[in-house]
PDB file of C-alpha atoms in Angstrom:
ATOM      1  CA  MET A  19      80.358 128.935 178.395  1.00 72.00           C
ATOM      2  CA  LYS A  20      82.325 130.785 175.701  1.00 76.00           C
ATOM      3  CA  GLU A  21      85.608 129.839 177.331  1.00 80.00           C
ATOM      4  CA  MET A  22      84.649 126.166 177.386  1.00 81.00           C
ATOM      5  CA  VAL A  23      83.816 126.170 173.659  1.00 79.00           C
ATOM      6  CA  THR A  24      87.023 128.057 172.872  1.00 87.00           C
ATOM      7  CA  THR A  25      89.055 125.579 174.920  1.00 88.00           C
ATOM      8  CA  LYS A  26      87.479 122.608 173.145  1.00 88.00           C
ATOM      9  CA  ILE A  27      88.142 124.154 169.732  1.00 90.00           C
ATOM     10  CA  LEU A  28      91.769 124.889 170.657  1.00 90.00           C
ATOM     11  CA  ARG A  29      92.253 121.340 171.945  1.00 91.00           C
ATOM     12  CA  LEU A  30      90.765 119.937 168.736  1.00 91.00           C
ATOM     13  CA  LEU A  31      93.030 122.141 166.586  1.00 92.00           C
ATOM     14  CA  ALA A  32      96.060 121.119 168.661  1.00 92.00           C
ATOM     15  CA  PHE A  33      95.148 117.434 168.266  1.00 91.00           C
ATOM     16  CA  VAL A  34      94.697 117.786 164.492  1.00 91.00           C
ATOM     17  CA  PHE A  35      98.014 119.666 164.209  1.00 90.00           C
ATOM     18  CA  LEU A  36      99.891 117.062 166.238  1.00 90.00           C
ATOM     19  CA  PHE A  37      98.271 114.261 164.252  1.00 88.00           C
ATOM     20  CA  PHE A  38      99.507 115.741 160.959  1.00 85.00           C
ATOM     21  CA  VAL A  39     102.961 116.407 162.378  1.00 85.00           C
ATOM     22  CA  LEU A  40     103.142 112.797 163.536  1.00 85.00           C
ATOM     23  CA  VAL A  41     101.910 111.345 160.219  1.00 83.00           C
ATOM     24  CA  PHE A  42     104.153 113.517 158.045  1.00 83.00           C
ATOM     25  CA  GLY A  43     107.101 113.039 160.394  1.00 78.00           C
ATOM     26  CA  ILE A  44     106.845 109.263 160.224  1.00 80.00           C
ATOM     27  CA  THR A  45     106.396 109.396 156.453  1.00 76.00           C
ATOM     28  CA  TRP A  46     109.450 111.622 156.061  1.00 71.00           C
ATOM     29  CA  LEU A  47     111.599 109.501 158.370  1.00 71.00           C
ATOM     30  CA  THR A  48     110.697 106.222 156.662  1.00 70.00           C
ATOM     31  CA  GLN A  49     111.445 107.421 153.119  1.00 65.00           C
ATOM     32  CA  PRO A  50     114.669 106.059 151.676  1.00 56.00           C
ATOM     33  CA  SER A  51     117.429 108.613 151.626  1.00 51.00           C
ATOM     34  CA  SER A  52     118.650 109.726 148.214  1.00 49.00           C
ATOM     35  CA  VAL A  53     122.189 109.589 149.586  1.00 44.00           C
ATOM     36  CA  SER A  54     122.531 106.034 150.791  1.00 44.00           C
ATOM     37  CA  GLN A  55     125.330 103.498 150.645  1.00 43.00           C
ATOM     38  CA  ASN A  56     123.051 101.033 148.832  1.00 44.00           C
ATOM     39  CA  SER A  57     122.787 103.393 145.851  1.00 43.00           C
ATOM     40  CA  VAL A  58     126.559 103.564 145.506  1.00 41.00           C
ATOM     41  CA  GLU A  59     126.813  99.776 145.363  1.00 41.00           C
ATOM     42  CA  LYS A  60     124.366  99.454 142.460  1.00 44.00           C
ATOM     43  CA  THR A  61     125.707  98.133 139.204  1.00 42.00           C
ATOM     44  CA  VAL A  62     126.952 100.611 136.650  1.00 45.00           C
ATOM     45  CA  GLU A  63     124.051 101.945 134.627  1.00 54.00           C
ATOM     46  CA  TYR A  64     125.039 103.170 131.204  1.00 58.00           C
ATOM     47  CA  ILE A  65     123.610 103.211 127.701  1.00 60.00           C
ATOM     48  CA  GLU A  66     125.713 102.972 124.572  1.00 55.00           C
ATOM     49  CA  PRO A  67     123.913 104.925 121.833  1.00 52.00           C
ATOM     50  CA  THR A  68     124.885 103.864 118.316  1.00 46.00           C
ATOM     51  CA  SER A  69     123.910 107.203 116.763  1.00 54.00           C
ATOM     52  CA  PHE A  70     126.647 109.010 118.711  1.00 60.00           C
ATOM     53  CA  GLY A  71     129.409 106.504 118.085  1.00 63.00           C
ATOM     54  CA  SER A  72     130.548 103.270 119.619  1.00 68.00           C
ATOM     55  CA  ASN A  73     132.484 104.902 122.470  1.00 73.00           C
ATOM     56  CA  VAL A  74     129.903 107.393 123.756  1.00 76.00           C
ATOM     57  CA  TYR A  75     128.018 106.314 126.871  1.00 76.00           C
ATOM     58  CA  LEU A  76     125.191 107.893 128.866  1.00 74.00           C
ATOM     59  CA  PHE A  77     125.713 107.418 132.605  1.00 75.00           C
ATOM     60  CA  ASN A  78     122.266 107.715 134.174  1.00 72.00           C
ATOM     61  CA  VAL A  79     123.336 108.518 137.746  1.00 72.00           C
ATOM     62  CA  GLU A  80     123.001 111.316 140.280  1.00 69.00           C
ATOM     63  CA  ASP A  81     125.833 113.831 140.580  1.00 70.00           C
ATOM     64  CA  ILE A  82     127.015 112.481 143.913  1.00 73.00           C
ATOM     65  CA  TYR A  83     127.629 108.983 142.488  1.00 74.00           C
ATOM     66  CA  PHE A  84     129.079 109.867 139.096  1.00 78.00           C
ATOM     67  CA  GLY A  85     132.749 109.651 140.128  1.00 80.00           C
ATOM     68  CA  LYS A  86     132.340 106.247 141.755  1.00 81.00           C
ATOM     69  CA  VAL A  87     130.315 104.862 138.856  1.00 79.00           C
ATOM     70  CA  LEU A  88     132.816 106.174 136.306  1.00 82.00           C
ATOM     71  CA  ALA A  89     135.702 104.626 138.275  1.00 84.00           C
ATOM     72  CA  LYS A  90     133.891 101.271 138.342  1.00 82.00           C
ATOM     73  CA  PHE A  91     133.218 101.494 134.603  1.00 80.00           C
ATOM     74  CA  LYS A  92     136.889 102.232 133.911  1.00 83.00           C
ATOM     75  CA  GLU A  93     137.876  99.180 135.991  1.00 85.00           C
ATOM     76  CA  GLU A  94     135.570  97.038 133.840  1.00 82.00           C
ATOM     77  CA  HIS A  95     136.939  98.587 130.613  1.00 80.00           C
ATOM     78  CA  PRO A  96     140.670  99.210 131.195  1.00 86.00           C
ATOM     79  CA  ASN A  97     141.350  99.688 127.479  1.00 85.00           C
ATOM     80  CA  LEU A  98     139.210 102.884 127.303  1.00 83.00           C
ATOM     81  CA  ARG A  99     140.349 106.421 128.145  1.00 86.00           C
ATOM     82  CA  VAL A 100     137.985 109.367 128.894  1.00 85.00           C
ATOM     83  CA  THR A 101     138.186 112.140 126.287  1.00 84.00           C
ATOM     84  CA  ALA A 102     135.134 114.270 127.146  1.00 82.00           C
ATOM     85  CA  ILE A 103     132.336 114.536 129.720  1.00 81.00           C
ATOM     86  CA  THR A 104     129.109 116.427 128.993  1.00 78.00           C
ATOM     87  CA  ILE A 105     126.114 117.001 131.254  1.00 76.00           C
ATOM     88  CA  ALA A 106     122.986 115.369 129.812  1.00 72.00           C
ATOM     89  CA  LYS A 107     119.723 117.195 130.457  1.00 66.00           C
ATOM     90  CA  GLN A 108     116.092 116.256 130.043  1.00 60.00           C
ATOM     91  CA  HIS A 109     114.364 117.716 127.016  1.00 57.00           C
ATOM     92  CA  PHE A 110     111.650 119.765 128.705  1.00 57.00           C
ATOM     93  CA  ASN A 111     113.498 121.254 131.677  1.00 54.00           C
ATOM     94  CA  SER A 112     117.018 121.748 132.963  1.00 51.00           C
ATOM     95  CA  VAL A 113     117.060 118.932 135.512  1.00 51.00           C
ATOM     96  CA  ILE A 114     120.318 117.002 135.200  1.00 51.00           C
ATOM     97  CA  HIS A 115     119.622 113.489 133.999  1.00 64.00           C
ATOM     98  CA  GLY A 116     123.128 112.088 133.724  1.00 72.00           C
ATOM     99  CA  TYR A 117     126.412 112.482 131.876  1.00 76.00           C
ATOM    100  CA  TRP A 118     127.558 111.717 128.341  1.00 76.00           C
ATOM    101  CA  VAL A 119     131.091 110.351 128.456  1.00 80.00           C
ATOM    102  CA  ASN A 120     133.273 109.974 125.373  1.00 80.00           C
ATOM    103  CA  PHE A 121     135.963 107.292 125.422  1.00 81.00           C
ATOM    104  CA  GLU A 122     138.716 106.270 123.049  1.00 82.00           C
ATOM    105  CA  GLU A 123     140.889 103.174 122.878  1.00 83.00           C
ATOM    106  CA  LYS A 124     144.224 103.430 124.704  1.00 80.00           C
TER     107      LYS A 124
END
Protein backbone atom coordinates (compact mmCIF):
# COMPACT_ATOMS: atom_id res chain seq x y z
CA MET A 1 0.00 0.00 0.00
CA LYS A 2 2.83 2.40 0.90
CA GLU A 3 4.61 1.64 -2.36
CA MET A 4 1.49 2.40 -4.37
CA VAL A 5 1.04 5.80 -2.70
CA THR A 6 4.73 6.59 -3.15
CA THR A 7 4.55 5.63 -6.82
CA LYS A 8 1.51 7.84 -7.39
CA ILE A 9 3.19 10.78 -5.66
CA LEU A 10 6.36 10.31 -7.72
CA ARG A 11 4.35 10.10 -10.94
CA LEU A 12 2.46 13.28 -10.01
CA LEU A 13 5.72 15.11 -9.22
CA ALA A 14 7.24 13.92 -12.50
CA PHE A 15 4.17 15.11 -14.42
CA VAL A 16 4.24 18.53 -12.73
CA PHE A 17 7.99 18.85 -13.41
CA LEU A 18 7.61 17.92 -17.07
CA PHE A 19 4.65 20.28 -17.42
CA PHE A 20 6.71 23.22 -16.14
CA VAL A 21 9.69 22.27 -18.29
CA LEU A 22 7.41 22.15 -21.32
CA VAL A 23 5.69 25.48 -20.56
CA PHE A 24 8.91 27.35 -19.77
CA GLY A 25 10.72 25.73 -22.69
CA ILE A 26 8.06 26.84 -25.16
CA THR A 27 8.00 30.32 -23.62
CA TRP A 28 11.78 30.61 -23.86
CA LEU A 29 11.90 29.33 -27.43
CA THR A 30 9.17 31.67 -28.67
CA GLN A 31 10.69 34.85 -27.20
CA PRO A 32 12.30 37.11 -29.76
CA SER A 33 16.06 36.94 -29.68
CA SER A 34 17.88 40.10 -28.62
CA VAL A 35 20.40 39.42 -31.38
CA SER A 36 18.27 39.26 -34.49
CA GLN A 37 18.74 40.53 -38.02
CA ASN A 38 15.50 42.53 -37.77
CA SER A 39 16.98 44.69 -35.01
CA VAL A 40 19.96 45.60 -37.17
CA GLU A 41 17.69 46.78 -39.98
CA LYS A 42 15.77 49.22 -37.76
CA THR A 43 16.08 52.88 -38.55
CA VAL A 44 18.76 54.86 -36.79
CA GLU A 45 17.54 55.95 -33.39
CA TYR A 46 19.25 59.05 -32.09
CA ILE A 47 18.37 62.13 -30.08
CA GLU A 48 19.96 65.51 -30.62
CA PRO A 49 20.00 67.30 -27.25
CA THR A 50 20.22 71.09 -27.54
CA SER A 51 21.74 71.52 -24.07
CA PHE A 52 24.89 69.65 -25.12
CA GLY A 53 25.37 71.36 -28.46
CA SER A 54 24.05 70.95 -31.95
CA ASN A 55 26.44 68.13 -32.89
CA VAL A 56 26.05 65.82 -29.88
CA TYR A 57 23.77 62.83 -30.41
CA LEU A 58 22.57 60.05 -28.11
CA PHE A 59 22.47 56.71 -29.93
CA ASN A 60 19.98 54.57 -28.02
CA VAL A 61 21.14 51.14 -29.23
CA GLU A 62 22.59 47.94 -27.80
CA ASP A 63 26.36 47.46 -27.90
CA ILE A 64 26.21 44.85 -30.64
CA TYR A 65 24.46 47.22 -33.07
CA PHE A 66 26.30 50.46 -32.32
CA GLY A 67 28.88 50.14 -35.11
CA LYS A 68 26.27 49.42 -37.77
CA VAL A 69 23.97 52.21 -36.58
CA LEU A 70 26.85 54.70 -36.45
CA ALA A 71 27.92 53.72 -39.98
CA LYS A 72 24.36 54.23 -41.24
CA PHE A 73 24.18 57.62 -39.51
CA LYS A 74 27.47 58.69 -41.09
CA GLU A 75 26.12 57.68 -44.53
CA GLU A 76 23.08 59.90 -43.93
CA HIS A 77 25.29 62.79 -42.70
CA PRO A 78 28.49 62.69 -44.80
CA ASN A 79 29.49 66.21 -43.75
CA LEU A 80 29.97 65.18 -40.07
CA ARG A 81 33.10 63.64 -38.54
CA VAL A 82 33.20 61.76 -35.18
CA THR A 83 35.29 63.54 -32.53
CA ALA A 84 34.33 61.66 -29.35
CA ILE A 85 32.26 58.68 -28.18
CA THR A 86 31.09 58.34 -24.57
CA ILE A 87 29.09 55.54 -22.96
CA ALA A 88 25.73 56.82 -21.70
CA LYS A 89 24.43 55.18 -18.53
CA GLN A 90 21.09 55.22 -16.77
CA HIS A 91 20.88 57.43 -13.71
CA PHE A 92 20.09 54.83 -11.06
CA ASN A 93 22.31 51.92 -12.08
CA SER A 94 25.23 51.16 -14.36
CA VAL A 95 23.30 49.48 -17.17
CA ILE A 96 24.52 50.83 -20.51
CA HIS A 97 21.76 52.78 -22.19
CA GLY A 98 23.51 53.99 -25.32
CA TYR A 99 26.34 56.19 -26.55
CA TRP A 100 26.88 59.94 -26.74
CA VAL A 101 28.65 60.77 -29.98
CA ASN A 102 30.20 64.17 -30.68
CA PHE A 103 30.48 65.27 -34.30
CA GLU A 104 32.01 68.25 -36.04
CA GLU A 105 31.64 69.59 -39.57
CA LYS A 106 34.24 68.34 -42.06
